[in-house]
PDB file of C-alpha atoms in Angstrom:
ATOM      1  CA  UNK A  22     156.099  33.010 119.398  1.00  0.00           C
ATOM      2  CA  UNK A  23     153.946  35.521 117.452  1.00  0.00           C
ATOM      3  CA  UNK A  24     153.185  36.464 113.826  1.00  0.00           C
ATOM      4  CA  UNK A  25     153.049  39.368 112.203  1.00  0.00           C
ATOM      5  CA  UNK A  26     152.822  41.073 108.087  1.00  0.00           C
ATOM      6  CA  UNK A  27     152.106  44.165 106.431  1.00  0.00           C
ATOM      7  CA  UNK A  28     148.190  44.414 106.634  1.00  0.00           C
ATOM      8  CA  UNK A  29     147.087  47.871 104.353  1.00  0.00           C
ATOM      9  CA  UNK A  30     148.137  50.773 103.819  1.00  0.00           C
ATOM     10  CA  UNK A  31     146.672  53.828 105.038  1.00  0.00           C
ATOM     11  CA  UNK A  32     145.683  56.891 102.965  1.00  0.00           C
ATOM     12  CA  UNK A  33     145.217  59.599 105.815  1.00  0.00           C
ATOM     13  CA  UNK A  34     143.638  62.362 104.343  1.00  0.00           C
ATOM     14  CA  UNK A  35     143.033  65.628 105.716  1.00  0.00           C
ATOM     15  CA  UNK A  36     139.413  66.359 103.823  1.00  0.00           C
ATOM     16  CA  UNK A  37     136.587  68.266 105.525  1.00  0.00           C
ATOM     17  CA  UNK A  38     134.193  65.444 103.247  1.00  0.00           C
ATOM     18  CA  UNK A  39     135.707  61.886 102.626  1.00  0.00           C
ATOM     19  CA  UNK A  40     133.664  61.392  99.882  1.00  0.00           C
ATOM     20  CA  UNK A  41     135.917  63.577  98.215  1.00  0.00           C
ATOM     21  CA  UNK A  42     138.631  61.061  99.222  1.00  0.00           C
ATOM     22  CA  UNK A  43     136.734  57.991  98.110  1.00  0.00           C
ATOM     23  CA  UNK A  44     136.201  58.962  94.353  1.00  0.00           C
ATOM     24  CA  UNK A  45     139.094  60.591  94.034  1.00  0.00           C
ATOM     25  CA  UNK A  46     141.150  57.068  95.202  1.00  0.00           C
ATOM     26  CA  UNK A  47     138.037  55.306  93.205  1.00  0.00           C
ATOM     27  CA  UNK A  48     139.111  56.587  90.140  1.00  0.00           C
ATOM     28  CA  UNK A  49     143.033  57.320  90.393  1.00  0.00           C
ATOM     29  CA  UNK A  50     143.208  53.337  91.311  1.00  0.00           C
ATOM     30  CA  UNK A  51     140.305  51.878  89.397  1.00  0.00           C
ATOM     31  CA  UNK A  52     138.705  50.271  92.682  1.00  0.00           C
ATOM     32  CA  UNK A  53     135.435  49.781  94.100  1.00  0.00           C
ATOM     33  CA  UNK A  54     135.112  51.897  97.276  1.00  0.00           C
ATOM     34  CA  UNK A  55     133.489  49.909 100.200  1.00  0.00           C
ATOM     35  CA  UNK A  56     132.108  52.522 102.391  1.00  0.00           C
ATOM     36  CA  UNK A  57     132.489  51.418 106.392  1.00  0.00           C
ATOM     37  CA  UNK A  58     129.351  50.872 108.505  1.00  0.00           C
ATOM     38  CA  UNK A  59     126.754  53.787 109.280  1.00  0.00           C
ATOM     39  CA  UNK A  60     128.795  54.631 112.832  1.00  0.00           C
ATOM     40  CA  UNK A  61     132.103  54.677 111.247  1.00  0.00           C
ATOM     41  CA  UNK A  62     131.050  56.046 107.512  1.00  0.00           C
ATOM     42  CA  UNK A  63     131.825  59.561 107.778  1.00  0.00           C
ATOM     43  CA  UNK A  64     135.808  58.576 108.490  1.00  0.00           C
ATOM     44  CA  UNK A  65     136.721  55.761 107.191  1.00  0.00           C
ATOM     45  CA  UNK A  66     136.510  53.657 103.601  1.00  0.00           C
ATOM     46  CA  UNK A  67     138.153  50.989 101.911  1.00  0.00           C
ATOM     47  CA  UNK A  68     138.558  49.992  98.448  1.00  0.00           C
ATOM     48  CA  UNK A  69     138.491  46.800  97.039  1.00  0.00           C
ATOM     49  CA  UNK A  70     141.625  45.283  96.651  1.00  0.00           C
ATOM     50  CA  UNK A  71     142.577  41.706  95.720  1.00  0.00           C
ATOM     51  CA  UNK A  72     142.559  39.486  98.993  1.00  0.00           C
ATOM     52  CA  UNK A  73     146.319  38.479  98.329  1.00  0.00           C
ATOM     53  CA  UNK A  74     147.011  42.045  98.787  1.00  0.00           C
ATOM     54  CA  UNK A  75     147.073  44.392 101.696  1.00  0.00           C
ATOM     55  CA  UNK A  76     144.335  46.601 102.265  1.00  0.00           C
ATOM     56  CA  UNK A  77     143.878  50.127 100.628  1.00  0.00           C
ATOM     57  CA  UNK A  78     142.281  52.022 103.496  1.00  0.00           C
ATOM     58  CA  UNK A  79     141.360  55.291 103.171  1.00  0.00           C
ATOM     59  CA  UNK A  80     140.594  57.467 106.739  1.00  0.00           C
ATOM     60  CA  UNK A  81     139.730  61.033 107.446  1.00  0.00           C
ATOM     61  CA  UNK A  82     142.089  62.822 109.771  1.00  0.00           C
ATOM     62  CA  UNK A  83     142.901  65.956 111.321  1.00  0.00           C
ATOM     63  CA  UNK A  84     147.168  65.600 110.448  1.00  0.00           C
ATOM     64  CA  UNK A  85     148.227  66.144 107.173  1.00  0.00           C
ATOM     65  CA  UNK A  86     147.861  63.846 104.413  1.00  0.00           C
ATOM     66  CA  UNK A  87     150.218  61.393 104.380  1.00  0.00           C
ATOM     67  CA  UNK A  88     150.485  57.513 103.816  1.00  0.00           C
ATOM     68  CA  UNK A  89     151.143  54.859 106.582  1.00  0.00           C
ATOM     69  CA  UNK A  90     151.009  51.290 106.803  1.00  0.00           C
ATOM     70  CA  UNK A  91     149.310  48.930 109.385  1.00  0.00           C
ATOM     71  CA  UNK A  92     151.313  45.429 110.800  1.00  0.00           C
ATOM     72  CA  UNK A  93     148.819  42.954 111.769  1.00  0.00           C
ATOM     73  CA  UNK A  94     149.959  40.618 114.303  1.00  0.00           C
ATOM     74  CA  UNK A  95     148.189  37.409 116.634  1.00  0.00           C
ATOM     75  CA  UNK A  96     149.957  39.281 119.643  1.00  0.00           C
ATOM     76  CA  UNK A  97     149.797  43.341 119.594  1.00  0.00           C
ATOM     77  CA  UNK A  98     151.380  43.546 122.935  1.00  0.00           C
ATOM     78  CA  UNK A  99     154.476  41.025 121.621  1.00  0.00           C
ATOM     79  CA  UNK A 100     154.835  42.638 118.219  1.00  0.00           C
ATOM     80  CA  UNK A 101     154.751  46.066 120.138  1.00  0.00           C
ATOM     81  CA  UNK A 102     157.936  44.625 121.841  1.00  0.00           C
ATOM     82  CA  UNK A 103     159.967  43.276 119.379  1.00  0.00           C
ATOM     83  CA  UNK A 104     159.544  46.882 117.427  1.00  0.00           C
ATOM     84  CA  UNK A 105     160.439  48.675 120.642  1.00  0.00           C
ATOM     85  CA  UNK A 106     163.516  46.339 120.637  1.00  0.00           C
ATOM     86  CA  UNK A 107     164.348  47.461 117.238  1.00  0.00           C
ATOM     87  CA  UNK A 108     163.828  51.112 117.955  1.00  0.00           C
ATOM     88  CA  UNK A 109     160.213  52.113 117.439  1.00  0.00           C
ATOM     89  CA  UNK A 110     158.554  54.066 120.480  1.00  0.00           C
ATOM     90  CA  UNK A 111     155.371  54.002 121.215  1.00  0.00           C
ATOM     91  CA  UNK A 112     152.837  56.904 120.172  1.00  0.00           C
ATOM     92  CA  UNK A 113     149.840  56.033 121.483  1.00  0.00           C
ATOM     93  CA  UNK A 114     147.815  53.235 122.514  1.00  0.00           C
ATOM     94  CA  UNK A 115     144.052  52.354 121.670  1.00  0.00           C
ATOM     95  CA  UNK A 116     141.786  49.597 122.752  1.00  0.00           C
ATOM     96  CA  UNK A 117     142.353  47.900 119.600  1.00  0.00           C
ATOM     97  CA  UNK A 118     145.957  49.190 118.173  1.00  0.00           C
ATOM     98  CA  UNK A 119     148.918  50.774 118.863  1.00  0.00           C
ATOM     99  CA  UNK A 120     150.616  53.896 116.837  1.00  0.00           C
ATOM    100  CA  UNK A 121     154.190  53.531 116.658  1.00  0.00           C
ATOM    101  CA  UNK A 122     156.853  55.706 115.365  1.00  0.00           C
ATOM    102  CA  UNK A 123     160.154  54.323 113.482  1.00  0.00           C
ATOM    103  CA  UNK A 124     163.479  55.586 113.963  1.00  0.00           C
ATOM    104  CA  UNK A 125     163.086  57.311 110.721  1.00  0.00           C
ATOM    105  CA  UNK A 126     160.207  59.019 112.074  1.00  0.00           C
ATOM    106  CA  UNK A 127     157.608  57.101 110.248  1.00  0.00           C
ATOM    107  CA  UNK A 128     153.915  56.409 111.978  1.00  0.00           C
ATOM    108  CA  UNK A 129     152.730  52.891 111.801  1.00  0.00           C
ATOM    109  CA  UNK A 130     149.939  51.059 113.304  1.00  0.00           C
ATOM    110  CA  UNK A 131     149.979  47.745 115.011  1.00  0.00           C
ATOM    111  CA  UNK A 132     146.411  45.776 114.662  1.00  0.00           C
ATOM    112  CA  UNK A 133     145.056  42.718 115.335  1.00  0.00           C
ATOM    113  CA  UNK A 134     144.599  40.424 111.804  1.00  0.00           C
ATOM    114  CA  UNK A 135     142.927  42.370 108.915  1.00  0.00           C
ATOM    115  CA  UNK A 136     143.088  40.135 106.342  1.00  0.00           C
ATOM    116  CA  UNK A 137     141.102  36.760 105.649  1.00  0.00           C
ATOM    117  CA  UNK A 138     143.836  34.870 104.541  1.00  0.00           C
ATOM    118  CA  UNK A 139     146.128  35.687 108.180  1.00  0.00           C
ATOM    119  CA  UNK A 140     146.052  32.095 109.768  1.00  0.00           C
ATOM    120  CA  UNK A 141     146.760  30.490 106.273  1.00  0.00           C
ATOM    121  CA  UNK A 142     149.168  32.548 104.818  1.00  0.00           C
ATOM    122  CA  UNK A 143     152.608  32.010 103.397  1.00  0.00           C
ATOM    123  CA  UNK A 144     153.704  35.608 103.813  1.00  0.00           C
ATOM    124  CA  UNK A 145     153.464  35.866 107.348  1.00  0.00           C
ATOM    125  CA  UNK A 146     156.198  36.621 109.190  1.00  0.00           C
ATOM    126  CA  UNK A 147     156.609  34.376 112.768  1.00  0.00           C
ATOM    127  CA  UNK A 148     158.651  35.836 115.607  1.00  0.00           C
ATOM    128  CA  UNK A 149     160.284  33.882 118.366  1.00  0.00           C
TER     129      UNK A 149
END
């Protein structure tokens, strides 16, 4: 048994500067942008949404803008299954995710818990 819910969504943005990217979302959204730390700065941001809502994340990339979400699970490898069972194929795996794609074609991400309130939650989603 495994849990799993929608964790952010991404704003991939193909920008040569993602400052350009942070006060642009900044302003369009009216949130605070948390910049990430010194080693990840220059690609990825955040802004500051209300903890009962996913993430807003905003990440530098070399595709074409587009939006996609992240599912955070307690078991990447067993949430990675029950999607393939469903129809997604894997993309790509990383030490600390999985891309996916959906039938439809869509990208996703599968990461371990993002937000605080994971463990506690109502809104998660549990998988036998």
């Amino acid at each position: 048994m495994h849990r799993s819910r929608l964790a952010a969504l991404v704003l991939d943005c193909k920008i040569d500067d993602i400052e350009q990217a942070n006060t642009f979302w900044e302003q369009a959204l009216g949130l605070t942008c948390v910049r990430s730390s010194e080693a990840w700065s220059s690609q990825y941001s955040h802004l500051n949404s209300p903890e009962n809502q996913p993430h807003i994340l905003i990440q530098k990339t070399t595709h074409q803008s587009r939006v996609h979400i992240d599912i955070e699970t307690d078991d990447i490898a067993a949430e990675v299954r029950r999607l393939q069972a469903i129809g997604a194929q894997i993309v790509e795996t990383f030490e600390r995710w999985v891309v996916m794609e959906a039938p439809t074609g869509h990208r996703f991400c599968i990461v371990n818990p993002q937000r605080k309130d994971f463990i506690d939650a109502d809104d998660v989603n549990t998988w036998s």
